[in-house]
Coordinates of C-alpha atoms and ligand atoms in Angstrom, one line a residue:
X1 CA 137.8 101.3 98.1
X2 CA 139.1 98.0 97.5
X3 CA 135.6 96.0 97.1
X4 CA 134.5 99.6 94.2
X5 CA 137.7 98.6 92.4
X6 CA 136.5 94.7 92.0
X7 CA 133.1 96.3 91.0
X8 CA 134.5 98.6 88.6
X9 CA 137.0 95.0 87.3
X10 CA 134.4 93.3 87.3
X11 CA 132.4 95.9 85.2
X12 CA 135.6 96.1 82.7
X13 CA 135.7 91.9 82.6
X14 CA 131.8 92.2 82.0
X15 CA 132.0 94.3 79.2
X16 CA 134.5 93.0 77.6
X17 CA 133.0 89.3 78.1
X18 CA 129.7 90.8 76.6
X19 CA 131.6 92.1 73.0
X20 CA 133.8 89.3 72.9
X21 CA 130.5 86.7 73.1
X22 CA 130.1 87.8 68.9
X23 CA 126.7 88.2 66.7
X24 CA 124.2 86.0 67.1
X25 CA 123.1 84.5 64.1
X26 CA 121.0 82.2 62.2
X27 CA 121.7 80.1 59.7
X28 CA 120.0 83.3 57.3
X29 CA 121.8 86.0 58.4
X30 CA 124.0 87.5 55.7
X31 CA 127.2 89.5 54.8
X32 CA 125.1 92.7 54.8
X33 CA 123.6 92.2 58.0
X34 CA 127.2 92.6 60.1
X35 CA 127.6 95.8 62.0
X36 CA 131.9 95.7 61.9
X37 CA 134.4 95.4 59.8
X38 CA 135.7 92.6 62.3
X39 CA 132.9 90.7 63.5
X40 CA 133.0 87.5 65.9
X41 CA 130.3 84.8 65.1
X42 CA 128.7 81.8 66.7
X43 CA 127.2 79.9 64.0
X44 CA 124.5 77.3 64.6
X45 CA 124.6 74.0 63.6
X46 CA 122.8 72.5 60.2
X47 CA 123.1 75.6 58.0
X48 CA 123.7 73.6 54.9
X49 CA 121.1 74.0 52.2
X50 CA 121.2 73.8 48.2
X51 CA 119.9 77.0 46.6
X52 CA 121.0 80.2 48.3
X53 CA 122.3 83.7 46.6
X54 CA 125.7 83.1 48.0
X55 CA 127.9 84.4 45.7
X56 CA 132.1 84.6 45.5
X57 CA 134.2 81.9 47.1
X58 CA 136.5 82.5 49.2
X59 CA 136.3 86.4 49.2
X60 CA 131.9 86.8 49.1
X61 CA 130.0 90.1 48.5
X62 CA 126.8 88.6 49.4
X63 CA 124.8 85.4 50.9
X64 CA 124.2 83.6 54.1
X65 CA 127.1 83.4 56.5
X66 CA 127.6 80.4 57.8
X67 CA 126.8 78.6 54.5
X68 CA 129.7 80.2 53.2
X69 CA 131.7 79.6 55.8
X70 CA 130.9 75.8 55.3
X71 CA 132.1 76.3 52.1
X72 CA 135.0 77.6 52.8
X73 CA 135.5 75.0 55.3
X74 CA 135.8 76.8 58.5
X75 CA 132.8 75.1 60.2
X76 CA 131.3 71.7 59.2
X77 CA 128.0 71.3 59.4
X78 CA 127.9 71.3 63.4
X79 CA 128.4 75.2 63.3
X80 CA 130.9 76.7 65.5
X81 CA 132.9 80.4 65.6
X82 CA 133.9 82.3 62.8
X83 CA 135.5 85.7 62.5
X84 CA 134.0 87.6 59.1
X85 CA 136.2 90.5 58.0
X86 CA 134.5 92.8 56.0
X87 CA 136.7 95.0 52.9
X88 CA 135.8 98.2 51.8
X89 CA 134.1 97.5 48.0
X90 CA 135.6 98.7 44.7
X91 CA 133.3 99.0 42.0
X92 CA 131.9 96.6 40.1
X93 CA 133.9 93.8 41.8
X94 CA 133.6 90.6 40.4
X95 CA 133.2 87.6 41.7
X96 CA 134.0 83.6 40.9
X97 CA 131.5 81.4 42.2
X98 CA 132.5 77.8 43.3
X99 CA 131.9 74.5 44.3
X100 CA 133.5 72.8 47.6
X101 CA 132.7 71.1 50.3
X102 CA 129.3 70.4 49.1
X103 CA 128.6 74.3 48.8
X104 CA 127.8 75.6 45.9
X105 CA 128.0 79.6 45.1
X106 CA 127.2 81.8 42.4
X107 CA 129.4 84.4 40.1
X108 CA 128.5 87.7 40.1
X109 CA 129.8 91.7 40.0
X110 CA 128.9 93.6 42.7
X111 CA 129.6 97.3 43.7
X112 CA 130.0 97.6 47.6
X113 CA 131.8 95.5 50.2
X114 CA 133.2 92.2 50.2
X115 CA 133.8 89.5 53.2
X116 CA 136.4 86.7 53.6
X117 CA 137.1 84.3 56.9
X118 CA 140.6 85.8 56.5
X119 CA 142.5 89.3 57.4
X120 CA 143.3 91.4 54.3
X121 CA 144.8 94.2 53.4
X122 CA 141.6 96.8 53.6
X123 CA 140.0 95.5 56.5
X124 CA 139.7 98.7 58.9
X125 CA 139.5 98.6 63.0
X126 CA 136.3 99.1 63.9
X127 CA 135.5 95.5 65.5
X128 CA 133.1 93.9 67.5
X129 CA 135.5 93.3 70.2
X130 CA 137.8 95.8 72.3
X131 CA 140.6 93.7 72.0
X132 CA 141.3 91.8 68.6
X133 CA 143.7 89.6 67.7
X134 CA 144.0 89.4 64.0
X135 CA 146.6 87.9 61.5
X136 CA 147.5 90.3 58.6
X137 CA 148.6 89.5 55.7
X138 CA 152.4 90.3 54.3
X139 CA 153.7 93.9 52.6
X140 CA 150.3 95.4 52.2
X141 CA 150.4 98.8 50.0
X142 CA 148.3 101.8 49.7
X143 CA 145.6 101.4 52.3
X144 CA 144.6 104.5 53.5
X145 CA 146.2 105.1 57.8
X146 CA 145.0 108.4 60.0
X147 CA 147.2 109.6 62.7
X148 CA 149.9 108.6 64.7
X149 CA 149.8 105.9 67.6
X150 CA 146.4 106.3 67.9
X151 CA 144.3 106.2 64.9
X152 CA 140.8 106.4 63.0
X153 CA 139.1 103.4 62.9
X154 CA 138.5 104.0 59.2
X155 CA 142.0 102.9 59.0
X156 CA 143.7 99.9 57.8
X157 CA 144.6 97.9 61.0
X158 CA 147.8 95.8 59.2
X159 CA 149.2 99.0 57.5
X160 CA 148.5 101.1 61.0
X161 CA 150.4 98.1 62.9
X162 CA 153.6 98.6 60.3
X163 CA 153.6 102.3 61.0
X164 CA 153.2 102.1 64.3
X165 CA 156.1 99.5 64.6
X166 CA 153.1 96.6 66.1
X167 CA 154.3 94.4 62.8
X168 CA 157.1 93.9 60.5
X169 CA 156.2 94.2 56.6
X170 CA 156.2 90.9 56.1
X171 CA 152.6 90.6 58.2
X172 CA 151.8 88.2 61.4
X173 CA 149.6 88.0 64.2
X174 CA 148.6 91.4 66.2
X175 CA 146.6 92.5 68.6
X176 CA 144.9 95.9 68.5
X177 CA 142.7 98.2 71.3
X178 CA 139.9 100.1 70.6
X179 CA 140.0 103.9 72.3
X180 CA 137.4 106.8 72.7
X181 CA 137.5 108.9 69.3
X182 CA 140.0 111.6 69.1
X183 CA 139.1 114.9 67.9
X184 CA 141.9 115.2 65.5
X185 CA 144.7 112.3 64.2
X186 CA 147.6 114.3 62.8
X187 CA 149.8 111.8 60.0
X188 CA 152.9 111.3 59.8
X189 CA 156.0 109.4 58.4
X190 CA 157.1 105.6 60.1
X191 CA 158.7 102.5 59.4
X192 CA 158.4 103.3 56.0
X193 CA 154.3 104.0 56.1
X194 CA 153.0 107.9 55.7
X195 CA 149.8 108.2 57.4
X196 CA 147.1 110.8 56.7
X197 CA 145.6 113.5 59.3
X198 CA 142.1 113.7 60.0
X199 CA 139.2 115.9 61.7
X200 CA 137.1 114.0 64.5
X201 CA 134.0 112.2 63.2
X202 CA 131.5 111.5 66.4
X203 CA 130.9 108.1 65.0
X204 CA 133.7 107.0 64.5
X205 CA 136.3 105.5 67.2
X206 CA 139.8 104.7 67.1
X207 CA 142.7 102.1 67.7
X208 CA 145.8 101.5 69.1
X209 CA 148.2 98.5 69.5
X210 CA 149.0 99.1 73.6
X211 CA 146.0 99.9 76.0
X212 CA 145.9 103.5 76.1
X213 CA 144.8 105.5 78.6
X214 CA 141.3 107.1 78.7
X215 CA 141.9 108.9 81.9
X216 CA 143.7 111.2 80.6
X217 CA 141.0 114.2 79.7
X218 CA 138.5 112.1 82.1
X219 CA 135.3 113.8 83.0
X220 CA 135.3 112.1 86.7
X221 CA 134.1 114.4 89.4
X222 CA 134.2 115.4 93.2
X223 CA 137.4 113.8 93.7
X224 CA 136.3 111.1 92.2
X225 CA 139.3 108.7 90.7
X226 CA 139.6 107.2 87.1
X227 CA 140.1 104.1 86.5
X228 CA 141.2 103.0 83.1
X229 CA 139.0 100.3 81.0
X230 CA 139.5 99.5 77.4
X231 CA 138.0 102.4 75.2
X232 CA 136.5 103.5 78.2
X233 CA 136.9 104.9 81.5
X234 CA 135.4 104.3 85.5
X235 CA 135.0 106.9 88.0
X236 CA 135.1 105.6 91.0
X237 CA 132.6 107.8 93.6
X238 CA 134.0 109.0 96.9
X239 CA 131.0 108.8 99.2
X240 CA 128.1 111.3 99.0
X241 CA 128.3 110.8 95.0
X242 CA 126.9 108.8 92.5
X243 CA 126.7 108.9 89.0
X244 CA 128.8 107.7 85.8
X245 CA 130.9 110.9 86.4
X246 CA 130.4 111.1 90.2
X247 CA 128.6 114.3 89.3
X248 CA 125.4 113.8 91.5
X249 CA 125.5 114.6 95.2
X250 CA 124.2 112.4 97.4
X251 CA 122.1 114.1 100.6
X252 CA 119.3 111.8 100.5
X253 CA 116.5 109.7 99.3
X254 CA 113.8 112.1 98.9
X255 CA 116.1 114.9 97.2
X256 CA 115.4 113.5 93.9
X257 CA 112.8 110.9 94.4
X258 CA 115.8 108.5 94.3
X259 CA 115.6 104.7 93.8
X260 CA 119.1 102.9 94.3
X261 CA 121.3 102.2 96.8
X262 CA 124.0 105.0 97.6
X263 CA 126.7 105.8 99.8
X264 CA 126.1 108.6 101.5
X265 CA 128.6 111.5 102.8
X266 CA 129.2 109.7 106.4
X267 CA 130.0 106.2 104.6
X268 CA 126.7 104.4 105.3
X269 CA 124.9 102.8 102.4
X270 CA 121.6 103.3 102.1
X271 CA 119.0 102.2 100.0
X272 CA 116.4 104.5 98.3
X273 CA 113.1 103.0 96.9
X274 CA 111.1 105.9 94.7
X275 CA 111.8 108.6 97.1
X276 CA 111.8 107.1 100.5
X277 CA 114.4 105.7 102.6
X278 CA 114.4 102.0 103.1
X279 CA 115.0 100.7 106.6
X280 CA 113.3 97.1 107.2
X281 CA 113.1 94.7 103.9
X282 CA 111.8 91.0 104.3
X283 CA 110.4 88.6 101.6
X284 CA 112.2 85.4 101.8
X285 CA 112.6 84.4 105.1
X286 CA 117.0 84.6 104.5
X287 CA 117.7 87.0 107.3
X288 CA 117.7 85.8 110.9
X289 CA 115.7 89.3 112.5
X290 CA 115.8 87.2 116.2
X291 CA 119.2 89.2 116.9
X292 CA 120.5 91.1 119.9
X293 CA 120.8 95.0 120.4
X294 CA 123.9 95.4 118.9
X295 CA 122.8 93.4 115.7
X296 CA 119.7 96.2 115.7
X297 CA 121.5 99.4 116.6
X298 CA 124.4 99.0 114.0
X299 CA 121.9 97.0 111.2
X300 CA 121.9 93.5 109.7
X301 CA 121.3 91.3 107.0
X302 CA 122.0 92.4 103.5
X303 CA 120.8 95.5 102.0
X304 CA 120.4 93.6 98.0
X305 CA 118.2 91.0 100.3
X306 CA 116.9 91.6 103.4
X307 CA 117.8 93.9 106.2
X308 CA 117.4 95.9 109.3
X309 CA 119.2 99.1 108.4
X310 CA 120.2 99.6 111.6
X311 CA 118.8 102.0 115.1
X312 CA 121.5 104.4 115.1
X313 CA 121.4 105.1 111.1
X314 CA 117.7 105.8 111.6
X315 CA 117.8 108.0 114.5
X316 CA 121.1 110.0 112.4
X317 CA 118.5 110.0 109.5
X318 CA 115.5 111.7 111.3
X319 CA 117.1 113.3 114.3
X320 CA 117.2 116.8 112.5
X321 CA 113.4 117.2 111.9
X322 CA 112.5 116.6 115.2
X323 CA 109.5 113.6 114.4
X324 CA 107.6 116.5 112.5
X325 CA 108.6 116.5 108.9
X326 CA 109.2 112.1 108.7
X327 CA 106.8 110.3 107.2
X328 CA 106.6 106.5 108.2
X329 CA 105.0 104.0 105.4
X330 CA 104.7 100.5 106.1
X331 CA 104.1 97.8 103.2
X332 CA 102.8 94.7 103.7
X333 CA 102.4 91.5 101.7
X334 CA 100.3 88.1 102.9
X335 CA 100.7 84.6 101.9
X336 CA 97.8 85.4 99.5
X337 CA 100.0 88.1 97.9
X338 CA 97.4 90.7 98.6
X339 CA 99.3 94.1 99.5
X340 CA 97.9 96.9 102.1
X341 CA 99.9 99.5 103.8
X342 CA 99.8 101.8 106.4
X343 CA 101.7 105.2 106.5
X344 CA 102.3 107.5 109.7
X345 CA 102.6 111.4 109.2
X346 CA 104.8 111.6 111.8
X347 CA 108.4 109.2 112.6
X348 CA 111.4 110.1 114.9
X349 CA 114.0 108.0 116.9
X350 CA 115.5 109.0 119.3
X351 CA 119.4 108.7 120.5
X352 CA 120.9 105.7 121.9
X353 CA 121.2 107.4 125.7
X354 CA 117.2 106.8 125.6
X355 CA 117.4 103.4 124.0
X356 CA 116.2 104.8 120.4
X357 CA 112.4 106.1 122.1
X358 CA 109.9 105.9 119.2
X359 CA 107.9 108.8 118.2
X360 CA 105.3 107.8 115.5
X361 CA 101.8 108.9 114.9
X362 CA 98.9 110.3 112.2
X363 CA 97.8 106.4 110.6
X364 CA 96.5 107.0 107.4
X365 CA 96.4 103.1 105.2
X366 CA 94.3 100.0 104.6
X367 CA 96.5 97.9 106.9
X368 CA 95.3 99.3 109.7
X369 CA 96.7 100.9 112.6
X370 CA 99.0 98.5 114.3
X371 CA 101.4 100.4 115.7
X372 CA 99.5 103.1 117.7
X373 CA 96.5 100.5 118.5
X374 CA 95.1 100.5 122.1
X375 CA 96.9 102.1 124.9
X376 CA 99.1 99.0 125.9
X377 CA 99.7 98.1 122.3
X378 CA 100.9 101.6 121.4
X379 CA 104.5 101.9 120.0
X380 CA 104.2 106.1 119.9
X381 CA 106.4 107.1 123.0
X382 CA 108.1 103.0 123.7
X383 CA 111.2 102.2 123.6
X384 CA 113.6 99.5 121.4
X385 CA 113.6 95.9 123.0
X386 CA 115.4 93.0 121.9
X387 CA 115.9 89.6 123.6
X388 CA 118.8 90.7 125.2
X389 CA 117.5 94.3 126.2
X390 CA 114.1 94.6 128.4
X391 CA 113.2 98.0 127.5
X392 CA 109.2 97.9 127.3
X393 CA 106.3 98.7 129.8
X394 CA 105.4 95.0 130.6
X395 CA 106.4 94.7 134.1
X396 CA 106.3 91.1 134.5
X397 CA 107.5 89.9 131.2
X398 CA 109.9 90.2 128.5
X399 CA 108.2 91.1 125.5
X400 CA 110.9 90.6 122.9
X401 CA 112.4 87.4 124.5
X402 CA 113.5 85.1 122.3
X403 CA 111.2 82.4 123.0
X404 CA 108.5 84.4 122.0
X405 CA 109.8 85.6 118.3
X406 CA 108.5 89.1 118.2
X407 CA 112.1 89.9 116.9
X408 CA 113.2 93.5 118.0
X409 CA 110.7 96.9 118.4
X410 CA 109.5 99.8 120.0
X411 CA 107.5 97.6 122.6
X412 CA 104.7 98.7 125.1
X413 CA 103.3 95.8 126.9
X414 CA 103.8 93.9 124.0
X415 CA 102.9 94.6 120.3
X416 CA 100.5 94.8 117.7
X417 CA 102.7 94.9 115.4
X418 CA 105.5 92.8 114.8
X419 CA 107.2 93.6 111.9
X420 CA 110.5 92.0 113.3
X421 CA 108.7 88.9 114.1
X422 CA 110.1 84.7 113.6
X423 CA 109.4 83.9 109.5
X424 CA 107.4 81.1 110.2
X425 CA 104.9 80.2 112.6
X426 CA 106.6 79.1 116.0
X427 CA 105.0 75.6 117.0
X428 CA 106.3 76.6 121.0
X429 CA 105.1 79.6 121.2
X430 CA 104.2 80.3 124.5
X431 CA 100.3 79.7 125.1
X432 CA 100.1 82.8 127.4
X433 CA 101.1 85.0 125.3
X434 CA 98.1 86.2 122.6
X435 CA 100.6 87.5 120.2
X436 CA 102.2 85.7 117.1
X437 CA 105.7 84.6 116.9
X438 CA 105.7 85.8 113.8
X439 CA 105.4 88.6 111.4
X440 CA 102.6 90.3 112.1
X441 CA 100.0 93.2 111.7
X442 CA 97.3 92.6 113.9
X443 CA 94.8 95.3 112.1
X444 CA 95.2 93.6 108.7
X445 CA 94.1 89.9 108.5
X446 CA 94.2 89.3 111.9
X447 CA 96.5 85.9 112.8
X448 CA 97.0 85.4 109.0
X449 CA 101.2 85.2 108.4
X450 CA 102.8 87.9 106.6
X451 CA 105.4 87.0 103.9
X452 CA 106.6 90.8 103.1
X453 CA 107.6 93.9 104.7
X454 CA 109.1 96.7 103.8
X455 CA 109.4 100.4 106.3
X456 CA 110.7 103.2 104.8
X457 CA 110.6 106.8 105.4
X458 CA 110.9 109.6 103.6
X459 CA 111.7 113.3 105.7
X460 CA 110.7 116.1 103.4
Ligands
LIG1 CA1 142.4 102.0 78.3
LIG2 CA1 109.4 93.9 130.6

């Protein structure tokens, strides 16, 4: 529970990193090409240039960006963050051009909306940012509010901030929220400001100056708990569900052809790659797979990277069906990155009294059959060995000893296959023994060393 809620934080922190990072802009993009009516903005550096169609100084209605914010000396002509605040037009505006800073703009008279570097009156909520900090200016009058603590985004934030008692008349710094669109705002009287009611637009969001909470009317399910974000919520999955809502159950891989990695009911995480269920994963050579029985029955490595899932998970996984309805599929890369596979129509593992017995059988593939080879090399029916656990039908050796690398398996008198095998070629490997130290399919590319494995299986 503890490490969900630092995933779900760190989701929150994420997000809110992501909105506060601003537009990305050239030294071209203009007023009209800004999505909010607060907008964050990185400009680059070297935007200066003579002829433009910037017109208005100080308060624009049209032109490059950053240009006018070099003229209106925010930035210099290294570039650097600017907020543009956009105000809702009146028609036929007109504006002054000017001269400064070695910018010069045009006059003109524009219907539509205009932009400044600075806060007004007008300027309404929705913003490119979940939390803003804005500066508003002193005793602004008959901007239009909706609701009452919470309101419309089509709102003006200063004169919302006086009625919601965030900001004295006389104007200053505040810091607003955005929230999940309500489905009605109801006015009201406050602090001297009368706000308007409203019907719910989909588009539209709304605002408040605390951090409300979205988990009230949350849509989290199966137990599931909320946690609050800004103008959003979290549901936080109890295990067996998955899902923004928590609203799919988890039973596994193959219901669904599911790719991901879950939690299933018992706790266990699983991974799911397009249907089947993922138990052995190498390609880098990170995990150690020379580990003891423990290490194999209860799984190791990591299951973002590489991992052995773990004996007793697999045998839970496939013990139901009896080794008639699990499919075994083996997938294999080479140091050549040429692929081949090989899948078995029937897989089982049995319990940990009988040392996790292997039942496996039906190849079908273009690796070859490795596992079932030749009668001393067949896995079908062997038992789990590991180099602290002598569990296979070699009499006089210890197949899975560590000096030999074959990692742990289902051994016979040795193996074929050695999916579990030492990453790289072991220089000491004993001369007697004909069989690799290393990963290895003995049917595919005999002796060549494998650089990518992946067993799954899939129970349907
Ligand atoms: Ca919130
Ligand atoms: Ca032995």
């Amino acid at each position: 529970m503890l490490i969900k809620n630092y995933r779900v934080i760190t989701i929150i922190v994420l997000i809110v990193l992501r909105k506060t990072r601003g537009f990305e802009v050239t030294c071209d993009t203009e007023f009209s090409d800004v999505k909010h009516s607060i907008t964050n903005v990185l400009c680059p550096a070297n935007c200066w240039r003579q002829y433009s169609n910037l017109c208005g100084d100080r308060i624009y209605s049209r032109g490059p960006i950053c240009l006018a914010a070099m003229q209106d000396q925010w930035i210099d002509g290294g570039g650097g963050p600017v907020v543009v605040y956009r105000s809702p037009g009146k028609r036929g505006n007109h504006y002054s051009g000017g001269n400064r800073n070695a910018v010069k703009s045009e006059s003109c008279s524009v219907d539509g909306d205009s932009y400044s570097f600075e806060m007004t009156c007008s300027t309404q909520a929705d913003s490119s940012t979940l939390v803003t900090q804005v500066d508003c200016p002193a005793y602004c009058r008959g901007e239009a509010v909706y609701g009452s603590g919470i309101y419309s985004d089509k709102s003006s934030v200063c004169r919302a901030a006086v009625h919601a008692g965030a900001l004295p008349d006389k104007g200053g710094m505040v810091i607003f929220y955005t929230t999940l669109g309500q489905s009605s705002y109801t006015g009201s009287t406050s602090h001297g400001v009368t706000s308007k009611s409203a019907s719910a637009s989909s588009a539209h969001r709304a605002f408040a100056f605390t951090n409300i909470n979205e988990c009230v009317n949350n849509a989290c399910e199966h137990g599931s708990t909320c946690v609050d974000g800004i103008a959003e919520y979290f549901c936080v999955c109890l295990p067996g569900y998955n899902g923004k809502y928590c609203e799919k159950e988890f039973t596994h891989c193959w219901n669904g052809n599911l790719t991901g990695n879950f939690i299933m009911k018992s706790g266990v995480e699983v991974v799911c790659n397009k249907g089947w269920l993922v138990f052995q994963r190498r390609f880098d050579g990170s995990v150690d797979f020379q580990v003891y029985w423990s290490d194999y029955r209860y799984g190791f490595g990591c299951l973002n990277g590489e991992f052995w899932w773990g004996l007793q998970n697999i045998h839970e996984a496939t013990k139901a069906f009896q080794c008639k309805q699990c499919r075994l599929r083996v997938d294999l890369n080479d140091i050549d990155e040429e692929t081949s596979y090989a899948e078995y129509s029937k897989f089982g593992v049995g319990p940990e009294s009988n040392d996790y017995q292997l039942c496996v059988g039906g190849y079908t593939g273009t690796a070859g059959d490795s596992i079932t080879y030749s009668k001393y090399l067949n896995s079908n029916g062997a038992k789990f060995s590991t180099r602290d656990r002598d569990n296979d039908f070699a009499a006089s050796v210890h197949c899975a000893d560590y000096t030999r690398r074959n990692g742990g398996w289902w051994i016979n008198a040795c193996a074929f296959a050695t999916p579990n095998g030492g990453w790289n070629t072991y220089p000491g490997c004993p001369s007697q023994i004909k069989y690799p130290c290393h990963i290895y399919w003995g049917t595919w590319k005999n002796s060549i060393r494998l650089i990518g494995t992946e067993l799954k299986i899939r129970c349907v």
